[in-house]
mmCIF file of C-alpha atoms and ligand atoms in Angstrom:
data_model
loop_
_atom_site.group_PDB
_atom_site.id
_atom_site.type_symbol
_atom_site.label_atom_id
_atom_site.label_comp_id
_atom_site.label_asym_id
_atom_site.label_seq_id
_atom_site.Cartn_x
_atom_site.Cartn_y
_atom_site.Cartn_z
ATOM 1 C CA MET L 1 -25.411 -24.104 7.859
ATOM 2 C CA GLU L 2 -28.768 -22.340 7.796
ATOM 3 C CA CYS L 3 -28.503 -18.671 8.557
ATOM 4 C CA LYS L 4 -31.521 -16.777 9.808
ATOM 5 C CA VAL L 5 -30.152 -13.326 10.509
ATOM 6 C CA LYS L 6 -29.002 -11.252 7.545
ATOM 7 C CA LYS L 7 -26.172 -8.733 7.528
ATOM 8 C CA ALA L 8 -28.530 -6.002 6.319
ATOM 9 C CA ASP L 9 -30.769 -6.539 9.401
ATOM 10 C CA ILE L 10 -27.801 -5.974 11.705
ATOM 11 C CA VAL L 11 -26.755 -2.851 9.821
ATOM 12 C CA HIS L 12 -30.314 -1.479 10.141
ATOM 13 C CA GLN L 13 -30.400 -2.279 13.817
ATOM 14 C CA ILE L 14 -27.084 -0.517 14.474
ATOM 15 C CA LEU L 15 -27.851 2.492 12.308
ATOM 16 C CA ARG L 16 -31.214 2.970 14.067
ATOM 17 C CA GLY L 17 -29.221 3.819 17.174
ATOM 18 C CA ALA L 18 -26.799 6.092 15.285
ATOM 19 C CA HIS L 19 -26.776 9.835 15.098
ATOM 20 C CA ALA L 20 -29.096 10.615 12.139
ATOM 21 C CA VAL L 21 -27.780 13.369 9.909
ATOM 22 C CA PRO L 22 -29.755 14.670 6.934
ATOM 23 C CA ALA L 23 -28.000 13.993 3.610
ATOM 24 C CA GLY L 24 -27.155 17.674 3.107
ATOM 25 C CA ASP L 25 -25.349 17.917 6.469
ATOM 26 C CA ARG L 26 -22.940 15.053 5.901
ATOM 27 C CA GLN L 27 -19.221 15.661 5.516
ATOM 28 C CA ALA L 28 -17.743 16.205 2.047
ATOM 29 C CA GLN L 29 -15.026 13.745 2.953
ATOM 30 C CA GLY L 30 -14.652 10.980 5.555
ATOM 31 C CA MET L 31 -11.394 9.484 6.769
ATOM 32 C CA GLY L 32 -10.473 6.479 8.874
ATOM 33 C CA TYR L 33 -7.226 4.810 9.849
ATOM 34 C CA ALA L 34 -6.997 1.276 11.254
ATOM 35 C CA PRO L 35 -3.915 -0.674 12.278
ATOM 36 C CA THR L 36 -3.529 -4.227 11.144
ATOM 37 C CA ASN L 37 -3.576 -6.913 13.825
ATOM 38 C CA ILE L 38 -1.790 -10.190 14.285
ATOM 39 C CA ALA L 39 -3.658 -12.949 16.117
ATOM 40 C CA LEU L 40 -1.761 -14.576 18.971
ATOM 41 C CA CYS L 41 -4.690 -16.927 19.509
ATOM 42 C CA LYS L 42 -6.256 -17.499 16.099
ATOM 43 C CA TYR L 43 -9.755 -17.266 14.743
ATOM 44 C CA TRP L 44 -10.213 -20.264 12.468
ATOM 45 C CA GLY L 45 -13.744 -21.379 11.643
ATOM 46 C CA LYS L 46 -17.120 -19.667 11.602
ATOM 47 C CA ARG L 47 -20.301 -20.572 13.428
ATOM 48 C CA ASP L 48 -22.179 -18.318 10.985
ATOM 49 C CA ASN L 49 -20.778 -17.788 7.499
ATOM 50 C CA GLU L 50 -22.992 -14.829 6.629
ATOM 51 C CA LEU L 51 -22.255 -12.730 9.729
ATOM 52 C CA ASN L 52 -18.656 -13.930 10.186
ATOM 53 C CA LEU L 53 -19.373 -15.207 13.675
ATOM 54 C CA PRO L 54 -16.429 -17.225 14.976
ATOM 55 C CA VAL L 55 -16.442 -20.690 16.517
ATOM 56 C CA THR L 56 -14.067 -19.409 19.222
ATOM 57 C CA SER L 57 -12.883 -16.152 20.767
ATOM 58 C CA SER L 58 -9.443 -14.908 19.723
ATOM 59 C CA LEU L 59 -6.712 -12.533 20.869
ATOM 60 C CA SER L 60 -4.547 -10.190 18.827
ATOM 61 C CA ILE L 61 -1.951 -7.492 19.000
ATOM 62 C CA ALA L 62 -2.078 -4.441 16.756
ATOM 63 C CA LEU L 63 0.799 -3.189 14.643
ATOM 64 C CA PRO L 64 0.143 0.535 15.123
ATOM 65 C CA ASP L 65 2.027 1.915 12.133
ATOM 66 C CA LYS L 66 1.118 -0.843 9.672
ATOM 67 C CA GLY L 67 -2.398 -0.448 8.433
ATOM 68 C CA ALA L 68 -4.857 1.218 6.126
ATOM 69 C CA MET L 69 -6.024 4.800 5.687
ATOM 70 C CA THR L 70 -9.297 5.136 3.812
ATOM 71 C CA THR L 71 -10.583 8.433 2.455
ATOM 72 C CA LEU L 72 -14.135 8.607 1.128
ATOM 73 C CA SER L 73 -15.798 11.323 -0.929
ATOM 74 C CA TRP L 74 -19.058 11.445 -2.882
ATOM 75 C CA ASN L 75 -19.058 10.288 -6.473
ATOM 76 C CA GLU L 76 -21.585 12.222 -8.543
ATOM 77 C CA ARG L 77 -21.305 9.909 -11.592
ATOM 78 C CA ALA L 78 -23.250 7.143 -9.824
ATOM 79 C CA GLU L 79 -20.355 4.684 -9.616
ATOM 80 C CA ASP L 80 -18.020 3.515 -6.876
ATOM 81 C CA VAL L 81 -14.395 4.090 -7.791
ATOM 82 C CA VAL L 82 -11.745 2.277 -5.778
ATOM 83 C CA VAL L 83 -8.148 3.480 -5.765
ATOM 84 C CA LEU L 84 -5.593 1.359 -3.914
ATOM 85 C CA ASN L 85 -2.204 2.899 -3.239
ATOM 86 C CA GLY L 86 -2.672 5.444 -6.021
ATOM 87 C CA THR L 87 -3.903 3.073 -8.754
ATOM 88 C CA GLN L 88 -7.537 2.565 -9.737
ATOM 89 C CA VAL L 89 -8.630 -1.043 -9.208
ATOM 90 C CA ALA L 90 -10.611 -2.716 -12.039
ATOM 91 C CA PRO L 91 -14.346 -2.403 -11.275
ATOM 92 C CA ASP L 92 -14.913 -6.099 -12.046
ATOM 93 C CA SER L 93 -12.084 -7.343 -9.782
ATOM 94 C CA ALA L 94 -12.863 -9.542 -6.775
ATOM 95 C CA PHE L 95 -11.507 -6.810 -4.507
ATOM 96 C CA VAL L 96 -13.902 -4.111 -5.765
ATOM 97 C CA THR L 97 -16.860 -6.520 -5.896
ATOM 98 C CA ARG L 98 -16.309 -7.410 -2.251
ATOM 99 C CA LEU L 99 -16.137 -3.725 -1.224
ATOM 100 C CA ILE L 100 -19.254 -2.838 -3.208
ATOM 101 C CA HIS L 101 -21.243 -5.704 -1.678
ATOM 102 C CA TYR L 102 -20.210 -4.459 1.723
ATOM 103 C CA LEU L 103 -21.181 -0.839 0.959
ATOM 104 C CA ASP L 104 -24.530 -2.035 -0.431
ATOM 105 C CA LEU L 105 -25.460 -3.065 3.097
ATOM 106 C CA PHE L 106 -25.467 0.611 4.066
ATOM 107 C CA ARG L 107 -27.427 1.998 1.129
ATOM 108 C CA SER L 108 -30.536 -0.100 0.929
ATOM 109 C CA ASP L 109 -32.800 2.931 1.625
ATOM 110 C CA GLU L 110 -30.874 5.522 -0.258
ATOM 111 C CA LYS L 111 -28.507 5.334 -3.234
ATOM 112 C CA TRP L 112 -25.158 7.086 -3.073
ATOM 113 C CA TYR L 113 -21.769 6.329 -4.585
ATOM 114 C CA LEU L 114 -18.280 6.906 -3.374
ATOM 115 C CA ASN L 115 -14.705 7.499 -4.351
ATOM 116 C CA ILE L 116 -12.823 5.096 -2.101
ATOM 117 C CA ASP L 117 -9.165 5.840 -1.723
ATOM 118 C CA ILE L 118 -7.268 3.232 0.298
ATOM 119 C CA LYS L 119 -3.636 3.533 1.244
ATOM 120 C CA MET L 120 -2.050 0.436 2.777
ATOM 121 C CA ASN L 121 1.522 -0.071 3.815
ATOM 122 C CA ILE L 122 1.297 -3.869 3.939
ATOM 123 C CA PRO L 123 0.968 -6.325 1.043
ATOM 124 C CA VAL L 124 -2.625 -7.179 0.081
ATOM 125 C CA ALA L 125 -3.934 -10.750 0.654
ATOM 126 C CA ALA L 126 -0.582 -12.212 1.699
ATOM 127 C CA GLY L 127 -1.574 -13.246 5.217
ATOM 128 C CA LEU L 128 -0.728 -9.889 6.800
ATOM 129 C CA ALA L 129 -4.314 -9.052 7.692
ATOM 130 C CA SER L 130 -4.811 -6.489 4.924
ATOM 131 C CA SER L 131 -8.551 -7.212 4.897
ATOM 132 C CA ALA L 132 -8.709 -6.636 8.676
ATOM 133 C CA CYS L 133 -7.275 -3.124 8.542
ATOM 134 C CA GLY L 134 -8.971 -2.470 5.184
ATOM 135 C CA PHE L 135 -12.525 -3.099 6.422
ATOM 136 C CA ALA L 136 -11.892 -1.477 9.809
ATOM 137 C CA SER L 137 -10.580 1.700 8.154
ATOM 138 C CA LEU L 138 -13.476 1.687 5.664
ATOM 139 C CA ILE L 139 -16.123 1.555 8.389
ATOM 140 C CA CYS L 140 -14.328 4.281 10.374
ATOM 141 C CA ALA L 141 -14.230 6.472 7.255
ATOM 142 C CA LEU L 142 -17.937 5.821 6.591
ATOM 143 C CA ASN L 143 -18.766 6.674 10.205
ATOM 144 C CA ASP L 144 -16.884 9.947 9.751
ATOM 145 C CA LEU L 145 -18.443 10.767 6.352
ATOM 146 C CA MET L 146 -21.996 10.103 7.594
ATOM 147 C CA LYS L 147 -21.405 11.647 11.042
ATOM 148 C CA TRP L 148 -22.948 8.570 12.681
ATOM 149 C CA HIS L 149 -20.810 8.890 15.829
ATOM 150 C CA LEU L 150 -21.022 5.147 16.419
ATOM 151 C CA PRO L 151 -19.104 3.724 19.392
ATOM 152 C CA HIS L 152 -16.141 1.440 18.667
ATOM 153 C CA ARG L 153 -18.064 -1.649 19.763
ATOM 154 C CA GLU L 154 -20.668 -1.128 17.024
ATOM 155 C CA LEU L 155 -17.939 -0.290 14.506
ATOM 156 C CA SER L 156 -16.260 -3.575 15.446
ATOM 157 C CA ILE L 157 -19.497 -5.501 14.753
ATOM 158 C CA LEU L 158 -19.887 -3.755 11.391
ATOM 159 C CA ALA L 159 -16.211 -4.306 10.474
ATOM 160 C CA ARG L 160 -16.565 -8.012 11.362
ATOM 161 C CA MET L 161 -19.220 -8.378 8.684
ATOM 162 C CA GLY L 162 -16.631 -7.277 6.096
ATOM 163 C CA SER L 163 -13.860 -9.542 7.384
ATOM 164 C CA GLY L 164 -13.896 -11.447 10.670
ATOM 165 C CA SER L 165 -10.493 -10.347 11.911
ATOM 166 C CA ALA L 166 -11.421 -6.702 11.193
ATOM 167 C CA ALA L 167 -13.438 -6.844 14.452
ATOM 168 C CA ARG L 168 -10.062 -6.594 16.252
ATOM 169 C CA SER L 169 -8.577 -3.780 14.131
ATOM 170 C CA LEU L 170 -10.352 -0.858 15.817
ATOM 171 C CA TRP L 171 -7.791 -0.464 18.593
ATOM 172 C CA ASN L 172 -4.074 -0.504 19.309
ATOM 173 C CA GLY L 173 -2.498 -2.970 21.753
ATOM 174 C CA PHE L 174 -3.945 -6.344 22.750
ATOM 175 C CA VAL L 175 -7.537 -6.936 21.647
ATOM 176 C CA PHE L 176 -9.868 -9.774 22.611
ATOM 177 C CA TRP L 177 -12.618 -10.713 20.148
ATOM 178 C CA HIS L 178 -15.562 -12.291 21.971
ATOM 179 C CA GLU L 179 -17.048 -15.255 20.148
ATOM 180 C CA GLY L 180 -20.470 -14.357 21.549
ATOM 181 C CA MET L 181 -23.448 -16.668 21.740
ATOM 182 C CA ARG L 182 -26.225 -14.712 20.101
ATOM 183 C CA GLU L 183 -27.523 -15.667 16.716
ATOM 184 C CA ASP L 184 -27.453 -12.025 15.587
ATOM 185 C CA GLY L 185 -23.826 -11.640 16.709
ATOM 186 C CA MET L 186 -24.476 -8.471 18.714
ATOM 187 C CA ASP L 187 -22.272 -9.920 21.471
ATOM 188 C CA SER L 188 -19.395 -10.779 19.116
ATOM 189 C CA PHE L 189 -17.080 -7.748 19.009
ATOM 190 C CA GLY L 190 -13.545 -6.722 19.850
ATOM 191 C CA GLU L 191 -12.509 -5.309 23.198
ATOM 192 C CA PRO L 192 -9.174 -3.622 23.964
ATOM 193 C CA LEU L 193 -7.365 -5.121 26.955
ATOM 194 C CA ASN L 194 -5.472 -1.975 28.005
ATOM 195 C CA ILE L 195 -2.302 -3.882 28.807
ATOM 196 C CA GLU L 196 1.015 -2.191 28.057
ATOM 197 C CA TRP L 197 4.146 -4.212 27.364
ATOM 198 C CA PRO L 198 6.733 -1.720 26.075
ATOM 199 C CA ALA L 199 9.585 -4.258 25.670
ATOM 200 C CA LEU L 200 7.560 -6.467 23.325
ATOM 201 C CA ARG L 201 8.623 -6.544 19.691
ATOM 202 C CA ILE L 202 7.005 -8.003 16.579
ATOM 203 C CA GLY L 203 9.219 -8.813 13.629
ATOM 204 C CA ILE L 204 7.651 -9.203 10.197
ATOM 205 C CA LEU L 205 9.627 -11.671 8.165
ATOM 206 C CA PRO L 206 8.735 -11.201 4.529
ATOM 207 C CA ILE L 207 8.819 -14.497 2.674
ATOM 208 C CA SER L 208 6.589 -13.863 -0.289
ATOM 209 C CA GLU L 209 4.198 -11.101 -1.362
ATOM 210 C CA GLN L 210 2.349 -13.504 -3.632
ATOM 211 C CA GLN L 211 -1.404 -13.575 -3.106
ATOM 212 C CA LYS L 212 -2.667 -16.539 -1.122
ATOM 213 C CA PRO L 213 -3.557 -19.727 -3.032
ATOM 214 C CA ILE L 214 -6.937 -19.938 -1.242
ATOM 215 C CA SER L 215 -8.801 -17.210 0.656
ATOM 216 C CA SER L 216 -9.070 -17.550 4.417
ATOM 217 C CA ARG L 217 -12.873 -17.662 4.027
ATOM 218 C CA ASP L 218 -12.744 -20.715 1.730
ATOM 219 C CA ALA L 219 -9.930 -22.306 3.703
ATOM 220 C CA MET L 220 -11.870 -22.009 6.978
ATOM 221 C CA LEU L 221 -14.956 -23.521 5.445
ATOM 222 C CA ARG L 222 -13.016 -26.443 4.024
ATOM 223 C CA THR L 223 -11.229 -27.004 7.338
ATOM 224 C CA VAL L 224 -14.448 -26.987 9.360
ATOM 225 C CA ASN L 225 -16.107 -29.363 6.884
ATOM 226 C CA SER L 226 -13.299 -31.828 6.286
ATOM 227 C CA SER L 227 -10.501 -31.739 8.866
ATOM 228 C CA SER L 228 -10.498 -34.677 11.259
ATOM 229 C CA LEU L 229 -8.482 -32.511 13.687
ATOM 230 C CA TYR L 230 -10.945 -29.610 13.736
ATOM 231 C CA SER L 231 -13.029 -31.033 16.581
ATOM 232 C CA SER L 232 -10.076 -30.497 18.942
ATOM 233 C CA TRP L 233 -9.536 -26.857 17.879
ATOM 234 C CA PRO L 234 -12.112 -25.151 20.191
ATOM 235 C CA ARG L 235 -10.623 -27.001 23.186
ATOM 236 C CA LYS L 236 -7.095 -25.927 22.199
ATOM 237 C CA VAL L 237 -8.237 -22.297 21.897
ATOM 238 C CA SER L 238 -9.973 -22.299 25.228
ATOM 239 C CA GLN L 239 -6.863 -23.714 26.961
ATOM 240 C CA ASP L 240 -4.601 -21.251 25.163
ATOM 241 C CA LEU L 241 -6.799 -18.274 26.016
ATOM 242 C CA SER L 242 -6.556 -19.028 29.711
ATOM 243 C CA ILE L 243 -2.758 -19.379 29.403
ATOM 244 C CA PHE L 244 -2.588 -16.045 27.534
ATOM 245 C CA LYS L 245 -4.531 -14.454 30.369
ATOM 246 C CA GLN L 246 -1.910 -15.620 32.882
ATOM 247 C CA ALA L 247 0.987 -14.683 30.581
ATOM 248 C CA LEU L 248 -0.340 -11.148 30.086
ATOM 249 C CA LYS L 249 -1.043 -10.664 33.760
ATOM 250 C CA ALA L 250 2.442 -11.815 34.788
ATOM 251 C CA ARG L 251 4.146 -10.305 31.685
ATOM 252 C CA ASN L 252 5.586 -13.794 31.193
ATOM 253 C CA PHE L 253 7.104 -13.622 27.729
ATOM 254 C CA SER L 254 8.082 -17.325 27.434
ATOM 255 C CA LEU L 255 4.509 -18.304 28.176
ATOM 256 C CA LEU L 256 3.085 -15.764 25.734
ATOM 257 C CA GLY L 257 5.474 -16.603 22.874
ATOM 258 C CA GLY L 258 5.292 -20.373 23.337
ATOM 259 C CA THR L 259 1.509 -20.357 23.451
ATOM 260 C CA ALA L 260 1.259 -18.147 20.349
ATOM 261 C CA GLU L 261 3.562 -20.428 18.352
ATOM 262 C CA SER L 262 1.815 -23.581 19.514
ATOM 263 C CA ASN L 263 -1.589 -22.076 18.675
ATOM 264 C CA ALA L 264 -0.500 -21.119 15.147
ATOM 265 C CA LEU L 265 0.979 -24.574 14.492
ATOM 266 C CA ALA L 266 -2.201 -26.251 15.729
ATOM 267 C CA MET L 267 -4.264 -24.079 13.372
ATOM 268 C CA HIS L 268 -2.036 -25.014 10.422
ATOM 269 C CA ALA L 269 -2.267 -28.675 11.432
ATOM 270 C CA THR L 270 -6.058 -28.508 11.113
ATOM 271 C CA MET L 271 -5.593 -27.054 7.612
ATOM 272 C CA LEU L 272 -3.079 -29.696 6.559
ATOM 273 C CA SER L 273 -5.510 -32.377 7.637
ATOM 274 C CA SER L 274 -8.314 -30.882 5.526
ATOM 275 C CA TRP L 275 -9.210 -32.388 2.186
ATOM 276 C CA PRO L 276 -7.999 -31.282 -0.314
ATOM 277 C CA PRO L 277 -5.140 -30.227 2.006
ATOM 278 C CA ILE L 278 -4.454 -26.551 2.632
ATOM 279 C CA CYS L 279 -0.873 -25.478 3.025
ATOM 280 C CA TYR L 280 0.205 -21.843 3.331
ATOM 281 C CA PHE L 281 3.862 -22.712 4.103
ATOM 282 C CA MET L 282 6.504 -22.232 1.449
ATOM 283 C CA PRO L 283 9.888 -23.986 1.664
ATOM 284 C CA GLU L 284 11.376 -20.686 2.941
ATOM 285 C CA THR L 285 8.724 -20.548 5.701
ATOM 286 C CA LEU L 286 9.870 -23.909 7.019
ATOM 287 C CA LYS L 287 13.510 -22.913 6.712
ATOM 288 C CA ALA L 288 12.842 -19.783 8.814
ATOM 289 C CA MET L 289 10.919 -21.828 11.422
ATOM 290 C CA LYS L 290 13.925 -24.107 11.828
ATOM 291 C CA GLN L 291 16.222 -21.088 12.205
ATOM 292 C CA ILE L 292 13.922 -19.796 14.949
ATOM 293 C CA TRP L 293 13.999 -23.154 16.749
ATOM 294 C CA GLN L 294 17.810 -23.122 16.425
ATOM 295 C CA LEU L 295 17.968 -19.622 17.943
ATOM 296 C CA ARG L 296 15.867 -20.863 20.863
ATOM 297 C CA ASN L 297 18.188 -23.878 21.338
ATOM 298 C CA GLU L 298 20.995 -21.349 21.619
ATOM 299 C CA GLY L 299 19.138 -19.487 24.378
ATOM 300 C CA CYS L 300 17.656 -16.632 22.315
ATOM 301 C CA GLU L 301 13.959 -16.388 23.100
ATOM 302 C CA VAL L 302 12.090 -15.826 19.864
ATOM 303 C CA TYR L 303 8.785 -17.354 18.750
ATOM 304 C CA PHE L 304 6.749 -17.115 15.574
ATOM 305 C CA THR L 305 3.186 -17.041 14.453
ATOM 306 C CA GLU L 306 1.803 -17.505 10.932
ATOM 307 C CA ASP L 307 -1.555 -16.679 9.373
ATOM 308 C CA ALA L 308 -3.143 -17.525 6.032
ATOM 309 C CA GLY L 309 0.040 -16.859 4.073
ATOM 310 C CA PRO L 310 3.707 -17.862 4.008
ATOM 311 C CA ASN L 311 5.078 -14.878 5.978
ATOM 312 C CA LEU L 312 6.114 -15.244 9.600
ATOM 313 C CA LYS L 313 5.680 -12.785 12.420
ATOM 314 C CA LEU L 314 8.292 -13.101 15.149
ATOM 315 C CA LEU L 315 7.720 -12.323 18.807
ATOM 316 C CA PHE L 316 10.621 -11.293 21.036
ATOM 317 C CA LEU L 317 11.740 -8.795 23.663
ATOM 318 C CA ASP L 318 13.891 -5.762 22.813
ATOM 319 C CA THR L 319 16.982 -7.294 24.488
ATOM 320 C CA GLN L 320 17.122 -10.034 21.808
ATOM 321 C CA LEU L 321 16.882 -7.723 18.798
ATOM 322 C CA ASP L 322 20.550 -7.792 17.703
ATOM 323 C CA LYS L 323 20.855 -11.595 17.808
ATOM 324 C CA ILE L 324 17.662 -12.024 15.785
ATOM 325 C CA LYS L 325 18.561 -9.313 13.262
ATOM 326 C CA ASN L 326 21.848 -11.153 12.648
ATOM 327 C CA VAL L 327 19.929 -14.182 11.433
ATOM 328 C CA PHE L 328 17.073 -12.261 9.748
ATOM 329 C CA PRO L 329 18.476 -8.923 8.522
ATOM 330 C CA GLU L 330 15.416 -8.394 6.274
ATOM 331 C CA MET L 331 13.012 -8.459 9.260
ATOM 332 C CA ASP L 332 10.849 -5.343 9.778
ATOM 333 C CA VAL L 333 10.676 -4.564 13.499
ATOM 334 C CA ILE L 334 7.476 -3.161 15.007
ATOM 335 C CA LEU L 335 7.200 -1.582 18.458
ATOM 336 C CA PRO L 336 3.547 -2.193 19.353
ATOM 337 C CA PHE L 337 3.555 0.057 22.441
ATOM 338 C CA GLU L 338 5.731 3.009 21.428
HETATM 339 O O1 LIG R 401 -10.696 -12.412 8.893
HETATM 340 P P1 LIG R 401 -10.123 -13.291 7.876
HETATM 341 O O2 LIG R 401 -11.153 -13.928 6.997
HETATM 342 O O3 LIG R 401 -9.063 -12.584 7.072
HETATM 343 O O4 LIG R 401 -9.393 -14.520 8.618
HETATM 344 C C1 LIG R 401 -8.261 -14.359 9.427
HETATM 345 C C2 LIG R 401 -7.664 -15.671 9.725
HETATM 346 C C3 LIG R 401 -6.305 -15.674 10.390
HETATM 347 O O5 LIG R 401 -5.564 -14.517 10.059
HETATM 348 C C4 LIG R 401 -5.523 -16.891 9.894
HETATM 349 C C5 LIG R 401 -6.430 -15.822 11.897
HETATM 350 C C6 LIG R 401 -6.795 -14.572 12.678
HETATM 351 O O6 LIG R 401 -7.318 -14.741 13.782
HETATM 352 O O7 LIG R 401 -6.528 -13.454 12.218
#
């Protein structure tokens, strides 16, 4: 796909509208926290690989106390040093290279270097959206350090250029990420829906903390280029998004949970039909899915969703907690609205 607009052009455009602070007046330290988010209607496939512009819109829910806290300070030795959960990450690792490339977008006119301290309470690259909260917290910390005072919409656009799903990690609650139509992606950002649903619960079912066999970026590209099922994906998303709208309006949990599960399975079906095939399931993932279907047959309403990793996220209402905990005692329960 030919790409005309460059990330650096978008950064320039956004920073032109930002609060300009002379270098000497910046903060000594910048901090930003971002919650991770779980997509109920998935983003799978890009219409622009450089800017991370999605083929479709998507919808997520934030996990408020699972996320990333990034603290930035100036590094006077002219090097970027990345510390993740208390341990320095090798400068030549893929993780640090990706962060440095991202930071380079913001220092084309002026050279500065940072100490980047990231604390995450979710496993990295295991399909729990660590890159979403990581990039969202990084851009919030940079905004704080530089005193740019950028609005959340612009921060969402900038976060998206680090990792697509990061566009949704700037807010708590339900967030809609607009696919947008513009070539420069200035209309492709997250928007909070301001819908409260206090009884809703998300259960994180840890299956494996192993890093994913293929990155979501590469997996998306391969799916778009080779899956015979991919052409039906945008239609599926558009139908699901209108069902989600009804489900949220009516607080209809069966409709919400069923649509989320069906959407996740359809996304994985497009991956399985790619070539070479992409499969994020592990045998234990399938075993847990069958236990969930069994619980539903017994009248306990619980649904799952799965991202680019083997772990499942369960959706249920507080009244079902005890029954579900009996089957999955290791599940971590999140209260998204409390
Ligand atoms: O933003 P990425 O490149 O980490 O891709 C996220 C892809 C999924 O988690 C599978 C779906 C989604 O919408 O978050």
